[in-house]
Tab-separated table of N, CA and C in Angstrom:
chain	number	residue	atom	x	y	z
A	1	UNK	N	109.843	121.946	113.983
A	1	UNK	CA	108.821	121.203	114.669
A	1	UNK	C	107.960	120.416	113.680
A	2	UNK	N	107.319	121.178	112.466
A	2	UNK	CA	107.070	120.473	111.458
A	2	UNK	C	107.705	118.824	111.018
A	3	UNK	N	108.675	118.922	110.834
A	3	UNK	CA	109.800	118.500	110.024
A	3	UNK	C	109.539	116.931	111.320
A	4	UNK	N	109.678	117.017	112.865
A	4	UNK	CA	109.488	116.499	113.715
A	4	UNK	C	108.584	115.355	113.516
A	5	UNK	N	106.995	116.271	113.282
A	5	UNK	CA	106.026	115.593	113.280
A	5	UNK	C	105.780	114.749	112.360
A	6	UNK	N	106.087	115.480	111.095
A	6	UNK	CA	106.514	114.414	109.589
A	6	UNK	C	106.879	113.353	109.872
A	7	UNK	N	108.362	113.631	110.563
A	7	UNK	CA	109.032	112.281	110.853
A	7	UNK	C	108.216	111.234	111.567
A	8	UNK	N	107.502	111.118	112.424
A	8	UNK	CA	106.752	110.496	113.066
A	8	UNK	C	105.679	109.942	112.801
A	9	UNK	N	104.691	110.857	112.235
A	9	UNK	CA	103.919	110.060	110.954
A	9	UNK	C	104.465	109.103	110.033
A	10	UNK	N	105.380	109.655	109.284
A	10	UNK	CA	105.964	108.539	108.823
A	10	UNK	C	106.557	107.390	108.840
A	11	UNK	N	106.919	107.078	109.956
A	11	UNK	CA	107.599	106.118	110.896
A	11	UNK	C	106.305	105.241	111.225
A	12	UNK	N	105.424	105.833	111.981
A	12	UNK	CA	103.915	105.015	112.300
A	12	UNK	C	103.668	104.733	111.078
A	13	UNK	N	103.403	105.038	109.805
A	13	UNK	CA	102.616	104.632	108.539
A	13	UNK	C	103.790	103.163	108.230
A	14	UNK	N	104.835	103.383	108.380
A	14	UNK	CA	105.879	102.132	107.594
A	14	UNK	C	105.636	101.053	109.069
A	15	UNK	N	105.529	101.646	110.053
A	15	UNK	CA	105.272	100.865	111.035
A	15	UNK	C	104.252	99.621	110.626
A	16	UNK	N	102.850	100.604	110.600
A	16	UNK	CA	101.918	99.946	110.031
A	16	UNK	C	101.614	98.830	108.569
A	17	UNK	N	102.415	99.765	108.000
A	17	UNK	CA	102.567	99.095	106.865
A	17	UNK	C	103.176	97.530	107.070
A	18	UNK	N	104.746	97.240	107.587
A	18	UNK	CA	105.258	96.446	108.101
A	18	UNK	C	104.257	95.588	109.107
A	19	UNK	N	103.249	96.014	109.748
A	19	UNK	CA	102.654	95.063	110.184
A	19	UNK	C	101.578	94.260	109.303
A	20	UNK	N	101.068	94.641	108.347
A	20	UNK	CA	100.300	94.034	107.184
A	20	UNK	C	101.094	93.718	106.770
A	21	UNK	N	102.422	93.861	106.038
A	21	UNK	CA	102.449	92.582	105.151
A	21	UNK	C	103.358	92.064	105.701
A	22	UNK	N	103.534	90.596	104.787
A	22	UNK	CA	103.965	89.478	105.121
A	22	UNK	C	102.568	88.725	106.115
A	23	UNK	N	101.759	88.560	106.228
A	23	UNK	CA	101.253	88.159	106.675
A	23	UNK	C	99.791	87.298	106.304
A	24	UNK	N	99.247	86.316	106.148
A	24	UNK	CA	98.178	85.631	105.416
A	24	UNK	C	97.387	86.976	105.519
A	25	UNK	N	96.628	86.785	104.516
A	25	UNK	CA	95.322	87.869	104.327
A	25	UNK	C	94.118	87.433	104.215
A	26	UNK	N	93.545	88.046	105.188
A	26	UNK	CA	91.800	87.443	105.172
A	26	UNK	C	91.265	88.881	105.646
A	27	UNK	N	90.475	88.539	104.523
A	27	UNK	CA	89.699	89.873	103.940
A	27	UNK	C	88.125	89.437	104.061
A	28	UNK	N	87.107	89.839	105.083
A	28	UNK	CA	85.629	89.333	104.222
A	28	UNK	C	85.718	90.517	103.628
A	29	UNK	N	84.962	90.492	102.422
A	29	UNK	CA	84.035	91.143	101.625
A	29	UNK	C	83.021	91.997	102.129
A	30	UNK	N	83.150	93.015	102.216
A	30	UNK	CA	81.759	93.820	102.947
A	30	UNK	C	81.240	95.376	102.110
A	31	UNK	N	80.183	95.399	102.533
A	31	UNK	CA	79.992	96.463	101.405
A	31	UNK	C	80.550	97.652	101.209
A	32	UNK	N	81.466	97.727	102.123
A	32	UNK	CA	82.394	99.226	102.673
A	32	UNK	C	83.110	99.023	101.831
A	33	UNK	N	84.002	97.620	101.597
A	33	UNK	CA	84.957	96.966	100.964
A	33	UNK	C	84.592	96.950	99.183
A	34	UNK	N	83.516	96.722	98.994
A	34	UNK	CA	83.833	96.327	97.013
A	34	UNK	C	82.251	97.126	96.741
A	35	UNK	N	81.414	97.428	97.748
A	35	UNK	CA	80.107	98.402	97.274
A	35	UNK	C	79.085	97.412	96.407
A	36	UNK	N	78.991	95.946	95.877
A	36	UNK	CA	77.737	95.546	95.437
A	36	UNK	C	77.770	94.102	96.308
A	37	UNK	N	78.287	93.708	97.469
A	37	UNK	CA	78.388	92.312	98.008
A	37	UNK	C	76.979	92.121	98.819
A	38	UNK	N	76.470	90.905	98.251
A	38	UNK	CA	75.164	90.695	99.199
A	38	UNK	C	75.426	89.729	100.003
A	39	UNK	N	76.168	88.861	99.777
A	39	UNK	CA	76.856	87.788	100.805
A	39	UNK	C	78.301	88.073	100.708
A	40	UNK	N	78.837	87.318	101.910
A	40	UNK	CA	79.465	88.012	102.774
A	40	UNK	C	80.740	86.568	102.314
A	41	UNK	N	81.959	87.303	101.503
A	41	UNK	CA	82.856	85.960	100.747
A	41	UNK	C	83.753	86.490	101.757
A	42	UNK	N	84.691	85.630	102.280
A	42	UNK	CA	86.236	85.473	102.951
A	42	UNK	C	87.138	85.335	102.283
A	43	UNK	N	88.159	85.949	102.373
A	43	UNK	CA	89.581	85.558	101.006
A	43	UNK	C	90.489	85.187	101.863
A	44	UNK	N	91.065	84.003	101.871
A	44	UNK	CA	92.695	84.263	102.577
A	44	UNK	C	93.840	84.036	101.291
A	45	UNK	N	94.824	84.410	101.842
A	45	UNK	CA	95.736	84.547	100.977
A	45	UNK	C	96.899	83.858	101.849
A	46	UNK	N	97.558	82.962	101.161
A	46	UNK	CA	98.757	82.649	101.928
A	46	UNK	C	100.165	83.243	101.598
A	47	UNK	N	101.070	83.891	102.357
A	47	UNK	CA	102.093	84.407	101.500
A	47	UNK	C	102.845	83.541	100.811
A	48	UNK	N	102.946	84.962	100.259
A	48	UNK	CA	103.742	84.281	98.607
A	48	UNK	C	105.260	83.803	98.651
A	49	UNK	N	105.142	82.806	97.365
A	49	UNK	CA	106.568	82.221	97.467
A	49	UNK	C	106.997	82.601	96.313
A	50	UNK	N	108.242	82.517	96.735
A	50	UNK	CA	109.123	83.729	95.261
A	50	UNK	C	110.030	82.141	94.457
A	51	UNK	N	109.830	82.581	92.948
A	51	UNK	CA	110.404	81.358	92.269
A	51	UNK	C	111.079	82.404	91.063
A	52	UNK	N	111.993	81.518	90.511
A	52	UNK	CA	113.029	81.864	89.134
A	52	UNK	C	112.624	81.239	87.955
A	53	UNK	N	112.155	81.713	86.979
A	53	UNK	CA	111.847	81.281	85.660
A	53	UNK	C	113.731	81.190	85.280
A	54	UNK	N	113.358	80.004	83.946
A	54	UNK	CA	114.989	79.977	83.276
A	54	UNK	C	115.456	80.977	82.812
A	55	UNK	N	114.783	82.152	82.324
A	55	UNK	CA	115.171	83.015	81.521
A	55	UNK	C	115.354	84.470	82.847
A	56	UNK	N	115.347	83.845	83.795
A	56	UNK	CA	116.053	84.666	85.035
A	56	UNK	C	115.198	85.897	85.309
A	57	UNK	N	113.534	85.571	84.863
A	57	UNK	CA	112.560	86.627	85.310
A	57	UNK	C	112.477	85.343	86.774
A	58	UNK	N	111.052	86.654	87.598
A	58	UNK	CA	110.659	86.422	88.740
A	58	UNK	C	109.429	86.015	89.126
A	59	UNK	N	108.378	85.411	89.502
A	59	UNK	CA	107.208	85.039	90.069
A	59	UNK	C	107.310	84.563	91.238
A	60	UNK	N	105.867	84.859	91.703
A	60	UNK	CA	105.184	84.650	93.517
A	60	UNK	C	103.984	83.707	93.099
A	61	UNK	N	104.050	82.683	93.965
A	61	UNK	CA	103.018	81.753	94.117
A	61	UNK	C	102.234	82.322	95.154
A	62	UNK	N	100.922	82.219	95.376
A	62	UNK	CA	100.321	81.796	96.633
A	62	UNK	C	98.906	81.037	96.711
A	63	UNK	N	98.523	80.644	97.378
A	63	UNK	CA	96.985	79.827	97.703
A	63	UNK	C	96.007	80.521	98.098
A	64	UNK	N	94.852	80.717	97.277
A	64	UNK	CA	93.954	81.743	97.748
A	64	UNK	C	92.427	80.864	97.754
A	65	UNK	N	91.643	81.127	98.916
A	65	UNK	CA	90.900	81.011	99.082
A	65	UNK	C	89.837	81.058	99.469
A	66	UNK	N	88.365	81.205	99.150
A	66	UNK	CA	87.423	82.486	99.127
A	66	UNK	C	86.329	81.451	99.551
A	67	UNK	N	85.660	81.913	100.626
A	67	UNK	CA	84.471	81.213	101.746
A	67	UNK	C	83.750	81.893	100.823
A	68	UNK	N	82.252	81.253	100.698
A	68	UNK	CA	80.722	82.166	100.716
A	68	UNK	C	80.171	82.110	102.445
A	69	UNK	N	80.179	82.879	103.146
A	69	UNK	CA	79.466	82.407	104.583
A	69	UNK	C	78.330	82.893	104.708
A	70	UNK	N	77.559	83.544	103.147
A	70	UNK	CA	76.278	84.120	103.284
A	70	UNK	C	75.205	82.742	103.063
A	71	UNK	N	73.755	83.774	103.154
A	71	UNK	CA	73.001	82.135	103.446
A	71	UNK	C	72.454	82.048	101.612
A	72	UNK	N	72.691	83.033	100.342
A	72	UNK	CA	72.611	82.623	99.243
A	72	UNK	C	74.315	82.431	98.138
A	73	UNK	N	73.925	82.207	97.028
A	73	UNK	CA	74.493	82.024	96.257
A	73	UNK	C	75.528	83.127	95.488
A	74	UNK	N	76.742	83.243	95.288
A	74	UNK	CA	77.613	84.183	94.973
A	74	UNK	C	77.701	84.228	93.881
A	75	UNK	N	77.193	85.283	92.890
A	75	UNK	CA	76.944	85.231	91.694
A	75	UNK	C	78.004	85.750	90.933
A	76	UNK	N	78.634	85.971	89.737
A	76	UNK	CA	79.693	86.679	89.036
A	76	UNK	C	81.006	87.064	90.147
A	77	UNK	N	81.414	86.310	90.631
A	77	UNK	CA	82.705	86.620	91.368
A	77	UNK	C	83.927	86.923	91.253
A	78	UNK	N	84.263	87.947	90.896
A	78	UNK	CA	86.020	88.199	90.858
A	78	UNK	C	86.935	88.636	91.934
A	79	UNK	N	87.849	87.344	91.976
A	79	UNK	CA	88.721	87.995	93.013
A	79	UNK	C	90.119	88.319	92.285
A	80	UNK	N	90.567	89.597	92.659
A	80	UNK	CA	91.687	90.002	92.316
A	80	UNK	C	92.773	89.822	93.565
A	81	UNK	N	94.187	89.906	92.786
A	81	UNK	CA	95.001	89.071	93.551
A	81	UNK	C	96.156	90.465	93.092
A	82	UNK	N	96.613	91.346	94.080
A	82	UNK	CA	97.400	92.094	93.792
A	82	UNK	C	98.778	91.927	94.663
A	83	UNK	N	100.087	91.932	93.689
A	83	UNK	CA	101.105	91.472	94.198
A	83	UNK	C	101.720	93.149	94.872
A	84	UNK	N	102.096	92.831	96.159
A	84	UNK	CA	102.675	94.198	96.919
A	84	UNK	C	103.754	94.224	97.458
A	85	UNK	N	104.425	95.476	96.984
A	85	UNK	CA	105.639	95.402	97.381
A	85	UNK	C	105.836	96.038	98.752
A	86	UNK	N	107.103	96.173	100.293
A	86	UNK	CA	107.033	96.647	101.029
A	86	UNK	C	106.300	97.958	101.515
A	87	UNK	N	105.869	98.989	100.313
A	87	UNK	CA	105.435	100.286	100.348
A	87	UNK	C	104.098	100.253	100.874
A	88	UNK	N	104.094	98.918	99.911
A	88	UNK	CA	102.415	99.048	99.600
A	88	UNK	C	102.028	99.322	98.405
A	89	UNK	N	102.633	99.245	97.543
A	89	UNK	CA	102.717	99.695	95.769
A	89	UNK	C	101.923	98.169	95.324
A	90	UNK	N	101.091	98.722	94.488
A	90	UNK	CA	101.111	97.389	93.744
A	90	UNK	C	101.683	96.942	92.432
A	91	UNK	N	102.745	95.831	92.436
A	91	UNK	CA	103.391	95.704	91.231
A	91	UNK	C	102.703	94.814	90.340
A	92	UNK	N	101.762	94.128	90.437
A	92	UNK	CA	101.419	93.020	89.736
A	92	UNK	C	100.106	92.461	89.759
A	93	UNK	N	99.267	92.481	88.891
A	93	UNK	CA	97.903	91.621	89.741
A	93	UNK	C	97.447	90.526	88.212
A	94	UNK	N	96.586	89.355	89.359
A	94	UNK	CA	95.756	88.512	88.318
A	94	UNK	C	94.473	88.436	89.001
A	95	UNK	N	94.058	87.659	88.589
A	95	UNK	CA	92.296	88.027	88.712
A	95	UNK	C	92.034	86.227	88.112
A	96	UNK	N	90.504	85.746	88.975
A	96	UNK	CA	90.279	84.950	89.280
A	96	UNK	C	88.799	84.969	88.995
A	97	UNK	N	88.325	84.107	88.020
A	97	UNK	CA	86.407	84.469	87.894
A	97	UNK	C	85.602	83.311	88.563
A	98	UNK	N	84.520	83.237	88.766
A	98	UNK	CA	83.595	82.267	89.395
A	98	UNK	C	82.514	82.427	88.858
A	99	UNK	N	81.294	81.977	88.312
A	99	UNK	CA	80.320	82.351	87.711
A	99	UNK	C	79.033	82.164	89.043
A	100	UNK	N	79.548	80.851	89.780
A	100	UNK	CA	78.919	80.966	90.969
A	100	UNK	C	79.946	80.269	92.088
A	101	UNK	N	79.366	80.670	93.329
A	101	UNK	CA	79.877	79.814	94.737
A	101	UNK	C	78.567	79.970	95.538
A	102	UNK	N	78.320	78.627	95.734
A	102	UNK	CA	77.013	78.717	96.717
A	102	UNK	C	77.361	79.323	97.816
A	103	UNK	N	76.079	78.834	98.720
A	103	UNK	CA	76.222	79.430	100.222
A	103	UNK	C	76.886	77.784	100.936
A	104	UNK	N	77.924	78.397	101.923
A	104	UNK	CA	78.974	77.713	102.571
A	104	UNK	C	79.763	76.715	101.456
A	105	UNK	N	79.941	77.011	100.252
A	105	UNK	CA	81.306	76.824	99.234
A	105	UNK	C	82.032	77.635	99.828
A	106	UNK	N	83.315	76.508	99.127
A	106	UNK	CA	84.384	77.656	99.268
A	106	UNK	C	85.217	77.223	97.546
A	107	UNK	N	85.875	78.386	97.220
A	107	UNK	CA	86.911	77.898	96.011
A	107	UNK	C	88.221	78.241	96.300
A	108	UNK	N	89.232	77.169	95.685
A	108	UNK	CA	90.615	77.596	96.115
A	108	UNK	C	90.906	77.283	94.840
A	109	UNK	N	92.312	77.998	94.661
A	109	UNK	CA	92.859	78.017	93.521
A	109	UNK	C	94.640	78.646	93.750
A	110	UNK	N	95.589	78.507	92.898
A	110	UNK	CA	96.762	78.746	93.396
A	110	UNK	C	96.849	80.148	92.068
A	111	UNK	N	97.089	81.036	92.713
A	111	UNK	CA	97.795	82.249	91.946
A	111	UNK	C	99.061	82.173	91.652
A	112	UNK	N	99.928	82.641	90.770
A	112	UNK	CA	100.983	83.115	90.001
A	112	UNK	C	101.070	84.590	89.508
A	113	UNK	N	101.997	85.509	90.326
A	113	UNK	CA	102.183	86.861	89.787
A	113	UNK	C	103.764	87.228	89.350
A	114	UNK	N	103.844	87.444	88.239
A	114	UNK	CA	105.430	87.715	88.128
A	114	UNK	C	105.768	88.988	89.149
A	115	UNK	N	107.132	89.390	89.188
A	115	UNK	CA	107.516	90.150	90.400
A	115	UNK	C	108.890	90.826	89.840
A	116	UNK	N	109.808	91.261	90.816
A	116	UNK	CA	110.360	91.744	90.928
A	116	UNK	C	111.970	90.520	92.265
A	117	UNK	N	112.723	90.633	91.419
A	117	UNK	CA	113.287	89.389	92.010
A	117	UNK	C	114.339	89.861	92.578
A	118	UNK	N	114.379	90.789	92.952
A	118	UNK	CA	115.076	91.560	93.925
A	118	UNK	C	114.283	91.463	95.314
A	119	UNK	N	113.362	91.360	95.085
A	119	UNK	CA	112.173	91.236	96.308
A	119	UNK	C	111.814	90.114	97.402
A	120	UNK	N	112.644	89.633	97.144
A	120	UNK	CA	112.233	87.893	98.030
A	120	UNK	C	112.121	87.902	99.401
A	121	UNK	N	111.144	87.836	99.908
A	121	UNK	CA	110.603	87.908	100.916
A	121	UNK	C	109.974	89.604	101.438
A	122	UNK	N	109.485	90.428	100.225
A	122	UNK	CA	109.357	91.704	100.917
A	122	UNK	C	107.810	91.860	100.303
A	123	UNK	N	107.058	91.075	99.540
A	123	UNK	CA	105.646	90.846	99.170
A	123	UNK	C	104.856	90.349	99.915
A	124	UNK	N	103.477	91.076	99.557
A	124	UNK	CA	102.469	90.355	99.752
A	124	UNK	C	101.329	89.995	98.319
A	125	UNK	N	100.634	88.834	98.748
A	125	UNK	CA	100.047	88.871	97.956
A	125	UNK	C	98.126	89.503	98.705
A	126	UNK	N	97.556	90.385	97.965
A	126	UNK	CA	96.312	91.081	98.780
A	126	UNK	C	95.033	90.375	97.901
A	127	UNK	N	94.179	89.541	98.289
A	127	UNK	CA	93.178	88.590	97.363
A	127	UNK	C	91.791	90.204	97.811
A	128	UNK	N	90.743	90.226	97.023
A	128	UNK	CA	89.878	90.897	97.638
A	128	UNK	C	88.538	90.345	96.022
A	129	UNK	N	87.452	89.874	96.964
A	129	UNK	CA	86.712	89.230	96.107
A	129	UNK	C	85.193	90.299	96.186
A	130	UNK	N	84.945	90.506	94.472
A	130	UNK	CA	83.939	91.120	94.797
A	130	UNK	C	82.463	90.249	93.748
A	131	UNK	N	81.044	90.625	93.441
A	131	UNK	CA	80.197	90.110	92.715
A	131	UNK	C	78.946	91.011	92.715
A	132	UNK	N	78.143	90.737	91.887
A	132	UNK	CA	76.955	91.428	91.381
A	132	UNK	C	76.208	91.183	92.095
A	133	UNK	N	75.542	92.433	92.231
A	133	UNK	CA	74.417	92.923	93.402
A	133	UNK	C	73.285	92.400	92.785
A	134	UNK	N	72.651	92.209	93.687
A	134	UNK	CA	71.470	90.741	93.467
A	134	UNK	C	70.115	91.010	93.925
């Protein structure tokens, strides 16, 4: 019966899992989320596109881009950009600085994460932007 219930949990968790990724990511920022956010940043992430270097390694592109929708200024901003594989593992991350983003800026910028090139089409890329408490 054990053994049952396992199974089933587990099935719902990959379930779930499978429903996050592959899918754009928009994340606000909230204090549950990164613990010092005083305004309130948006990340989307567009999924990633899988490319071949000559030397027959792997990289993921994607477009990330981070709203301020608070009514001040976003001070020391890092958004990290973690590349994920079907599990949910993270294989890869880069990171993105801002020194500021006003209120209603937005910054975009295109990420690059090397990968795993066996993987094409089974990533996500997860943006999550955090900054100094103010």
């Amino acid at each position: 019966m054990n053994i049952k219930i396992s199974l089933i949990l587990l099935i719902a968790a990959a379930l779930s899992a499978a429903l996050v990724c592959g899918c754009t990511t928009s994340q606000p920022a909230s204090p549950e989320q990164s613990g010092d956010i005083v305004n309130v940043l948006e990340v989307t992430a567009s999924d990633p596109v899988w490319h071949t270097n000559p030397d027959g390694s792997c990289y993921y592109v994607s477009q990330i881009d981070v709203l301020n929708v608070g009514e001040n200024a976003a001070k020391n901003v890092m958004i990290r950009c973690h590349l994920k594989d079907d599990t949910g593992n993270i294989v890869n991350t880069n990171s993105q600085y801002y020194e500021v983003i006003d209120a209603g800026d937005h910054k975009g910028f295109t990420v690059t994460i090397d990968g795993d090139c066996g993987g094409k089409g089974k990533f996500t890329i997860v943006a999550v932007a955090t900054q100094e408490k103010q």
